[in-house]
PDB file of C-alpha atoms in Angstrom:
ATOM      1  CA  GLU A 153      75.194 -16.001   9.719  1.00 82.00           C
ATOM      2  CA  ALA A 154      72.884 -15.007  12.580  1.00 81.00           C
ATOM      3  CA  GLN A 155      69.483 -14.264  11.151  1.00 93.00           C
ATOM      4  CA  VAL A 156      65.723 -14.478  11.269  1.00 97.00           C
ATOM      5  CA  THR A 157      64.177 -16.001   8.173  1.00 97.00           C
ATOM      6  CA  GLN A 158      60.595 -15.842   6.994  1.00 98.00           C
ATOM      7  CA  ASN A 159      58.842 -17.731   4.252  1.00 97.00           C
ATOM      8  CA  PRO A 160      57.294 -16.925   1.948  1.00 97.00           C
ATOM      9  CA  ARG A 161      58.405 -13.369   1.272  1.00 97.00           C
ATOM     10  CA  TYR A 162      55.369 -12.676  -0.885  1.00 97.00           C
ATOM     11  CA  LEU A 163      51.996 -14.379  -0.843  1.00 97.00           C
ATOM     12  CA  ILE A 164      48.755 -13.713  -2.662  1.00 97.00           C
ATOM     13  CA  THR A 165      45.814 -15.809  -1.539  1.00 96.00           C
ATOM     14  CA  VAL A 166      42.039 -15.846  -1.477  1.00 97.00           C
ATOM     15  CA  THR A 167      39.638 -15.314   1.367  1.00 97.00           C
ATOM     16  CA  GLY A 168      39.232 -18.353   3.595  1.00 97.00           C
ATOM     17  CA  LYS A 169      42.195 -20.398   2.369  1.00 97.00           C
ATOM     18  CA  LYS A 170      44.312 -21.368   5.368  1.00 97.00           C
ATOM     19  CA  LEU A 171      47.937 -20.329   5.244  1.00 97.00           C
ATOM     20  CA  THR A 172      51.065 -20.460   7.361  1.00 98.00           C
ATOM     21  CA  VAL A 173      53.964 -18.036   7.390  1.00 98.00           C
ATOM     22  CA  THR A 174      57.067 -19.625   8.824  1.00 98.00           C
ATOM     23  CA  CYS A 175      59.641 -17.901  10.990  1.00 98.00           C
ATOM     24  CA  SER A 176      62.937 -19.369  12.084  1.00 98.00           C
ATOM     25  CA  GLN A 177      65.918 -17.971  13.988  1.00 97.00           C
ATOM     26  CA  ASN A 178      69.352 -19.526  14.402  1.00 95.00           C
ATOM     27  CA  MET A 179      70.498 -17.514  17.428  1.00 93.00           C
ATOM     28  CA  ASN A 180      68.990 -19.641  20.203  1.00 93.00           C
ATOM     29  CA  HIS A 181      66.763 -16.723  21.191  1.00 92.00           C
ATOM     30  CA  GLU A 182      64.165 -17.179  23.899  1.00 92.00           C
ATOM     31  CA  TYR A 183      61.766 -14.484  22.770  1.00 92.00           C
ATOM     32  CA  MET A 184      59.968 -14.349  19.428  1.00 94.00           C
ATOM     33  CA  SER A 185      57.205 -12.132  18.176  1.00 95.00           C
ATOM     34  CA  TRP A 186      55.015 -11.337  15.176  1.00 97.00           C
ATOM     35  CA  TYR A 187      54.111  -7.847  14.026  1.00 97.00           C
ATOM     36  CA  ARG A 188      52.022  -6.471  11.212  1.00 98.00           C
ATOM     37  CA  GLN A 189      52.780  -3.189   9.515  1.00 97.00           C
ATOM     38  CA  ASP A 190      50.069  -1.081   7.935  1.00 96.00           C
ATOM     39  CA  PRO A 191      50.362   2.410   6.421  1.00 92.00           C
ATOM     40  CA  GLY A 192      49.785   5.118   9.001  1.00 90.00           C
ATOM     41  CA  LEU A 193      49.645   2.614  11.854  1.00 93.00           C
ATOM     42  CA  GLY A 194      53.258   1.590  12.294  1.00 93.00           C
ATOM     43  CA  LEU A 195      53.979  -1.920  13.523  1.00 95.00           C
ATOM     44  CA  ARG A 196      51.558  -3.641  15.844  1.00 95.00           C
ATOM     45  CA  GLN A 197      52.214  -6.803  17.769  1.00 94.00           C
ATOM     46  CA  ILE A 198      50.098  -9.858  16.953  1.00 97.00           C
ATOM     47  CA  TYR A 199      51.469 -12.580  19.218  1.00 96.00           C
ATOM     48  CA  TYR A 200      54.632 -13.215  21.133  1.00 94.00           C
ATOM     49  CA  SER A 201      56.387 -16.126  22.785  1.00 94.00           C
ATOM     50  CA  MET A 202      58.674 -15.989  25.795  1.00 90.00           C
ATOM     51  CA  ASN A 203      59.888 -19.553  25.331  1.00 91.00           C
ATOM     52  CA  VAL A 204      58.919 -22.965  24.022  1.00 95.00           C
ATOM     53  CA  GLU A 205      55.221 -23.681  24.593  1.00 95.00           C
ATOM     54  CA  VAL A 206      54.693 -20.180  26.044  1.00 93.00           C
ATOM     55  CA  THR A 207      52.722 -17.811  23.827  1.00 95.00           C
ATOM     56  CA  ASP A 208      50.522 -14.795  24.484  1.00 93.00           C
ATOM     57  CA  LYS A 209      48.413 -12.284  22.620  1.00 94.00           C
ATOM     58  CA  GLY A 210      49.684  -8.923  21.503  1.00 92.00           C
ATOM     59  CA  ASP A 211      47.592  -5.942  20.511  1.00 91.00           C
ATOM     60  CA  VAL A 212      45.932  -7.376  17.379  1.00 95.00           C
ATOM     61  CA  PRO A 213      45.600 -11.173  17.751  1.00 97.00           C
ATOM     62  CA  GLU A 214      42.164 -11.660  16.177  1.00 97.00           C
ATOM     63  CA  GLY A 215      42.259 -13.992  13.184  1.00 97.00           C
ATOM     64  CA  TYR A 216      45.730 -15.352  13.928  1.00 98.00           C
ATOM     65  CA  LYS A 217      47.211 -18.371  15.661  1.00 98.00           C
ATOM     66  CA  VAL A 218      50.757 -19.233  16.622  1.00 98.00           C
ATOM     67  CA  SER A 219      52.666 -22.124  18.096  1.00 96.00           C
ATOM     68  CA  ARG A 220      56.119 -22.542  19.619  1.00 97.00           C
ATOM     69  CA  LYS A 221      56.981 -26.211  19.676  1.00 97.00           C
ATOM     70  CA  GLU A 222      60.662 -25.659  19.064  1.00 97.00           C
ATOM     71  CA  LYS A 223      62.828 -22.808  20.235  1.00 96.00           C
ATOM     72  CA  ARG A 224      63.910 -21.794  16.752  1.00 97.00           C
ATOM     73  CA  ASN A 225      60.504 -21.756  15.016  1.00 98.00           C
ATOM     74  CA  PHE A 226      57.456 -19.571  15.509  1.00 98.00           C
ATOM     75  CA  PRO A 227      54.938 -19.972  12.671  1.00 98.00           C
ATOM     76  CA  LEU A 228      52.021 -17.602  12.144  1.00 98.00           C
ATOM     77  CA  ILE A 229      48.809 -19.281  11.074  1.00 98.00           C
ATOM     78  CA  LEU A 230      45.822 -17.655   9.424  1.00 98.00           C
ATOM     79  CA  GLU A 231      43.010 -20.207   9.583  1.00 96.00           C
ATOM     80  CA  SER A 232      40.589 -18.224   7.417  1.00 97.00           C
ATOM     81  CA  PRO A 233      42.284 -15.160   5.947  1.00 97.00           C
ATOM     82  CA  SER A 234      40.234 -12.077   5.173  1.00 97.00           C
ATOM     83  CA  PRO A 235      41.088  -8.985   3.101  1.00 97.00           C
ATOM     84  CA  ASN A 236      41.687  -6.924   6.251  1.00 97.00           C
ATOM     85  CA  GLN A 237      44.658  -9.160   6.955  1.00 98.00           C
ATOM     86  CA  THR A 238      46.407  -7.862   3.868  1.00 98.00           C
ATOM     87  CA  SER A 239      49.563  -6.427   5.370  1.00 98.00           C
ATOM     88  CA  LEU A 240      53.325  -6.625   5.755  1.00 98.00           C
ATOM     89  CA  TYR A 241      54.271  -9.113   8.447  1.00 98.00           C
ATOM     90  CA  PHE A 242      57.475  -9.211  10.459  1.00 98.00           C
ATOM     91  CA  CYS A 243      58.848 -11.871  12.738  1.00 97.00           C
ATOM     92  CA  ALA A 244      61.372 -10.802  15.367  1.00 95.00           C
ATOM     93  CA  SER A 245      63.450 -12.467  18.049  1.00 93.00           C
ATOM     94  CA  SER A 246      65.439 -11.424  21.085  1.00 90.00           C
ATOM     95  CA  LEU A 247      67.981 -13.252  23.174  1.00 87.00           C
ATOM     96  CA  ARG A 248      66.197 -13.247  26.502  1.00 76.00           C
ATOM     97  CA  THR A 249      62.806 -12.506  27.871  1.00 67.00           C
ATOM     98  CA  GLY A 250      62.637  -9.907  30.606  1.00 64.00           C
ATOM     99  CA  THR A 251      65.476  -7.737  29.374  1.00 65.00           C
ATOM    100  CA  PRO A 252      64.560  -5.489  26.438  1.00 66.00           C
ATOM    101  CA  LEU A 253      67.581  -6.282  24.322  1.00 73.00           C
ATOM    102  CA  GLU A 254      67.671  -5.619  20.630  1.00 80.00           C
ATOM    103  CA  GLN A 255      65.065  -7.423  18.594  1.00 87.00           C
ATOM    104  CA  TYR A 256      66.258  -8.917  15.333  1.00 91.00           C
ATOM    105  CA  PHE A 257      63.724  -8.705  12.548  1.00 95.00           C
ATOM    106  CA  GLY A 258      63.114 -10.988   9.629  1.00 96.00           C
ATOM    107  CA  PRO A 259      62.891  -9.589   6.094  1.00 96.00           C
ATOM    108  CA  GLY A 260      59.104  -9.347   6.116  1.00 97.00           C
ATOM    109  CA  THR A 261      56.294 -11.162   4.323  1.00 98.00           C
ATOM    110  CA  ARG A 262      53.971  -9.211   2.073  1.00 97.00           C
ATOM    111  CA  LEU A 263      50.529 -10.871   2.246  1.00 98.00           C
ATOM    112  CA  THR A 264      47.638  -9.984  -0.024  1.00 98.00           C
ATOM    113  CA  VAL A 265      44.225 -11.534   0.593  1.00 98.00           C
ATOM    114  CA  THR A 266      41.690 -11.089  -2.207  1.00 97.00           C
TER     115      THR A 266
ATOM    116  CA  ALA B 158      49.071   0.838  28.129  1.00 69.00           C
ATOM    117  CA  GLN B 159      52.062   2.121  26.268  1.00 79.00           C
ATOM    118  CA  THR B 160      51.621   4.653  23.473  1.00 90.00           C
ATOM    119  CA  VAL B 161      54.236   6.113  21.180  1.00 95.00           C
ATOM    120  CA  THR B 162      53.557   9.226  19.099  1.00 96.00           C
ATOM    121  CA  GLN B 163      55.480  10.500  16.104  1.00 97.00           C
ATOM    122  CA  SER B 164      53.885  13.750  15.044  1.00 96.00           C
ATOM    123  CA  GLN B 165      55.916  14.259  11.849  1.00 96.00           C
ATOM    124  CA  PRO B 166      54.704  11.931   9.072  1.00 96.00           C
ATOM    125  CA  GLU B 167      57.336  13.320   6.699  1.00 97.00           C
ATOM    126  CA  MET B 168      60.565  15.250   7.014  1.00 97.00           C
ATOM    127  CA  SER B 169      63.224  16.331   4.565  1.00 98.00           C
ATOM    128  CA  VAL B 170      66.828  17.402   4.961  1.00 98.00           C
ATOM    129  CA  GLN B 171      69.568  18.600   2.690  1.00 98.00           C
ATOM    130  CA  GLU B 172      72.513  16.293   2.313  1.00 98.00           C
ATOM    131  CA  ALA B 173      75.201  17.040   4.955  1.00 97.00           C
ATOM    132  CA  GLU B 174      72.737  18.953   7.123  1.00 98.00           C
ATOM    133  CA  THR B 175      71.239  17.951  10.475  1.00 98.00           C
ATOM    134  CA  VAL B 176      67.680  16.837  11.099  1.00 98.00           C
ATOM    135  CA  THR B 177      65.767  15.959  14.252  1.00 98.00           C
ATOM    136  CA  LEU B 178      62.881  13.511  14.356  1.00 98.00           C
ATOM    137  CA  SER B 179      60.439  13.806  17.241  1.00 98.00           C
ATOM    138  CA  CYS B 180      58.916  11.115  19.415  1.00 98.00           C
ATOM    139  CA  THR B 181      56.864  11.217  22.582  1.00 97.00           C
ATOM    140  CA  TYR B 182      55.674   8.271  24.606  1.00 96.00           C
ATOM    141  CA  ASP B 183      53.471   7.471  27.512  1.00 93.00           C
ATOM    142  CA  THR B 184      53.995   4.707  30.016  1.00 87.00           C
ATOM    143  CA  SER B 185      53.322   3.921  33.647  1.00 85.00           C
ATOM    144  CA  GLU B 186      56.386   1.691  33.825  1.00 83.00           C
ATOM    145  CA  SER B 187      59.470   2.909  35.657  1.00 81.00           C
ATOM    146  CA  ASP B 188      61.882   0.652  33.798  1.00 82.00           C
ATOM    147  CA  TYR B 189      61.740   0.719  30.041  1.00 88.00           C
ATOM    148  CA  TYR B 190      63.827   1.089  26.916  1.00 90.00           C
ATOM    149  CA  LEU B 191      63.445   3.301  23.890  1.00 93.00           C
ATOM    150  CA  PHE B 192      64.571   2.584  20.356  1.00 95.00           C
ATOM    151  CA  TRP B 193      64.806   4.122  16.935  1.00 97.00           C
ATOM    152  CA  TYR B 194      64.487   1.743  14.012  1.00 96.00           C
ATOM    153  CA  LYS B 195      65.195   2.556  10.391  1.00 97.00           C
ATOM    154  CA  GLN B 196      63.265   0.951   7.543  1.00 97.00           C
ATOM    155  CA  PRO B 197      64.816   1.604   4.112  1.00 96.00           C
ATOM    156  CA  PRO B 198      63.020   0.727   0.864  1.00 93.00           C
ATOM    157  CA  SER B 199      64.207  -2.856   1.299  1.00 93.00           C
ATOM    158  CA  ARG B 200      61.710  -3.022   4.220  1.00 93.00           C
ATOM    159  CA  GLN B 201      64.306  -4.481   6.560  1.00 93.00           C
ATOM    160  CA  MET B 202      63.988  -3.166  10.131  1.00 95.00           C
ATOM    161  CA  ILE B 203      67.369  -1.914  11.325  1.00 94.00           C
ATOM    162  CA  LEU B 204      68.104  -0.807  14.871  1.00 93.00           C
ATOM    163  CA  VAL B 205      69.631   2.674  14.857  1.00 96.00           C
ATOM    164  CA  ILE B 206      69.995   3.474  18.534  1.00 95.00           C
ATOM    165  CA  ARG B 207      68.795   2.382  21.954  1.00 93.00           C
ATOM    166  CA  GLN B 208      68.303   4.234  25.244  1.00 93.00           C
ATOM    167  CA  GLU B 209      67.763   2.752  28.672  1.00 89.00           C
ATOM    168  CA  ALA B 210      65.360   4.859  30.709  1.00 89.00           C
ATOM    169  CA  TYR B 211      67.479   4.632  33.857  1.00 87.00           C
ATOM    170  CA  LYS B 212      70.458   6.188  32.100  1.00 87.00           C
ATOM    171  CA  GLN B 213      70.572   9.962  32.118  1.00 85.00           C
ATOM    172  CA  GLN B 214      73.242  10.170  29.474  1.00 90.00           C
ATOM    173  CA  ASN B 215      71.914  10.417  25.938  1.00 93.00           C
ATOM    174  CA  ALA B 216      72.872   7.555  23.643  1.00 92.00           C
ATOM    175  CA  THR B 217      75.074   8.222  20.624  1.00 92.00           C
ATOM    176  CA  GLU B 218      75.957   6.033  17.651  1.00 92.00           C
ATOM    177  CA  ASN B 219      78.239   7.781  15.187  1.00 95.00           C
ATOM    178  CA  ARG B 220      76.108  10.395  13.388  1.00 97.00           C
ATOM    179  CA  PHE B 221      72.989   9.434  15.320  1.00 97.00           C
ATOM    180  CA  SER B 222      72.192  10.753  18.774  1.00 97.00           C
ATOM    181  CA  VAL B 223      69.123  11.108  20.922  1.00 97.00           C
ATOM    182  CA  ASN B 224      67.729  13.773  23.193  1.00 96.00           C
ATOM    183  CA  PHE B 225      66.049  11.849  25.986  1.00 96.00           C
ATOM    184  CA  GLN B 226      63.859  13.961  28.260  1.00 95.00           C
ATOM    185  CA  LYS B 227      62.422  11.522  30.769  1.00 93.00           C
ATOM    186  CA  ALA B 228      60.180  13.947  32.638  1.00 92.00           C
ATOM    187  CA  ALA B 229      58.691  15.186  29.384  1.00 94.00           C
ATOM    188  CA  LYS B 230      58.547  11.631  27.970  1.00 94.00           C
ATOM    189  CA  SER B 231      60.302  12.792  24.860  1.00 96.00           C
ATOM    190  CA  PHE B 232      62.845  10.859  22.783  1.00 96.00           C
ATOM    191  CA  SER B 233      64.018  12.659  19.653  1.00 97.00           C
ATOM    192  CA  LEU B 234      66.572  11.408  17.130  1.00 98.00           C
ATOM    193  CA  LYS B 235      69.185  13.724  15.664  1.00 98.00           C
ATOM    194  CA  ILE B 236      70.936  12.759  12.456  1.00 98.00           C
ATOM    195  CA  SER B 237      74.048  14.802  11.738  1.00 98.00           C
ATOM    196  CA  ASP B 238      75.788  15.140   8.381  1.00 97.00           C
ATOM    197  CA  SER B 239      72.834  13.514   6.634  1.00 98.00           C
ATOM    198  CA  GLN B 240      73.644  11.124   3.812  1.00 97.00           C
ATOM    199  CA  LEU B 241      71.578   9.856   0.931  1.00 97.00           C
ATOM    200  CA  GLY B 242      71.556   6.422   2.557  1.00 97.00           C
ATOM    201  CA  ASP B 243      69.734   7.863   5.550  1.00 98.00           C
ATOM    202  CA  ALA B 244      66.570   8.208   3.493  1.00 98.00           C
ATOM    203  CA  ALA B 245      64.088   5.814   5.049  1.00 98.00           C
ATOM    204  CA  MET B 246      61.103   5.443   7.315  1.00 97.00           C
ATOM    205  CA  TYR B 247      62.090   5.894  10.951  1.00 98.00           C
ATOM    206  CA  PHE B 248      60.132   4.318  13.778  1.00 97.00           C
ATOM    207  CA  CYS B 249      60.338   5.188  17.430  1.00 97.00           C
ATOM    208  CA  ALA B 250      59.558   2.298  19.760  1.00 95.00           C
ATOM    209  CA  GLN B 251      59.284   1.578  23.447  1.00 93.00           C
ATOM    210  CA  SER B 252      59.818  -1.695  25.273  1.00 88.00           C
ATOM    211  CA  THR B 253      59.158  -2.814  28.809  1.00 75.00           C
ATOM    212  CA  GLY B 254      60.508  -5.819  30.663  1.00 67.00           C
ATOM    213  CA  ALA B 255      58.382  -8.223  28.685  1.00 65.00           C
ATOM    214  CA  ASN B 256      60.295  -7.281  25.515  1.00 72.00           C
ATOM    215  CA  ASN B 257      57.132  -6.291  23.709  1.00 82.00           C
ATOM    216  CA  LEU B 258      57.794  -3.362  21.390  1.00 88.00           C
ATOM    217  CA  PHE B 259      55.274  -0.556  20.933  1.00 92.00           C
ATOM    218  CA  PHE B 260      55.881   1.447  17.785  1.00 95.00           C
ATOM    219  CA  GLY B 261      54.972   4.919  16.635  1.00 96.00           C
ATOM    220  CA  THR B 262      53.459   5.486  13.215  1.00 96.00           C
ATOM    221  CA  GLY B 263      56.753   6.441  11.629  1.00 97.00           C
ATOM    222  CA  THR B 264      58.425   9.449   9.991  1.00 98.00           C
ATOM    223  CA  ARG B 265      59.469   9.256   6.359  1.00 97.00           C
ATOM    224  CA  LEU B 266      62.784  11.035   5.897  1.00 98.00           C
ATOM    225  CA  THR B 267      63.828  12.333   2.493  1.00 98.00           C
ATOM    226  CA  VAL B 268      67.410  13.415   1.904  1.00 98.00           C
ATOM    227  CA  ILE B 269      67.821  16.048  -0.801  1.00 97.00           C
ATOM    228  CA  PRO B 270      71.101  15.955  -2.728  1.00 96.00           C
TER     229      PRO B 270
END
């Protein structure tokens, strides 16, 4: 089944404890992206990747890191999480870069930082 | 910079009736795409409908259709014969050639039996 998977789905952590949210797609998509969703703000892009080893900042990149060493994986890293990073996170992928085809979203990761 | 505005935080509709959700956007790009995504309580993001800016014809997907007014930068979603399963948060989004999606703040739709 074609899908985008994220792990974990739920995470509660403390301020400053490094964490990684994994994202994997099995559709051989070139483009991958991370978004965060906050009430009243919609979804905002954190980082995106147009292909392996090609990443760039979105609208709200502060406090986050990403890497794209393999085409299928695009992990989101929070080196030192803070409470303002409490949010719902979505990973998404799209077949090709440069043509705004449908983006397929993962199921979301609910992160709480205390 | 792209901006997407949804001015209706909440809407309600009677089952079997029609409802229209509003969206306006602003972009300097000439080639772009517009989307409506549905987010039910499960939180999954589901694509409802897509419109290419270069196409004058409004997109339609079963009970869902759009009214795309390019000059006015307006992109509204019409849901006909509303069903209980249509209850969700609806997000309007715009994408340019780089694939990056810019979302509005969402409209929560309630369907009244």
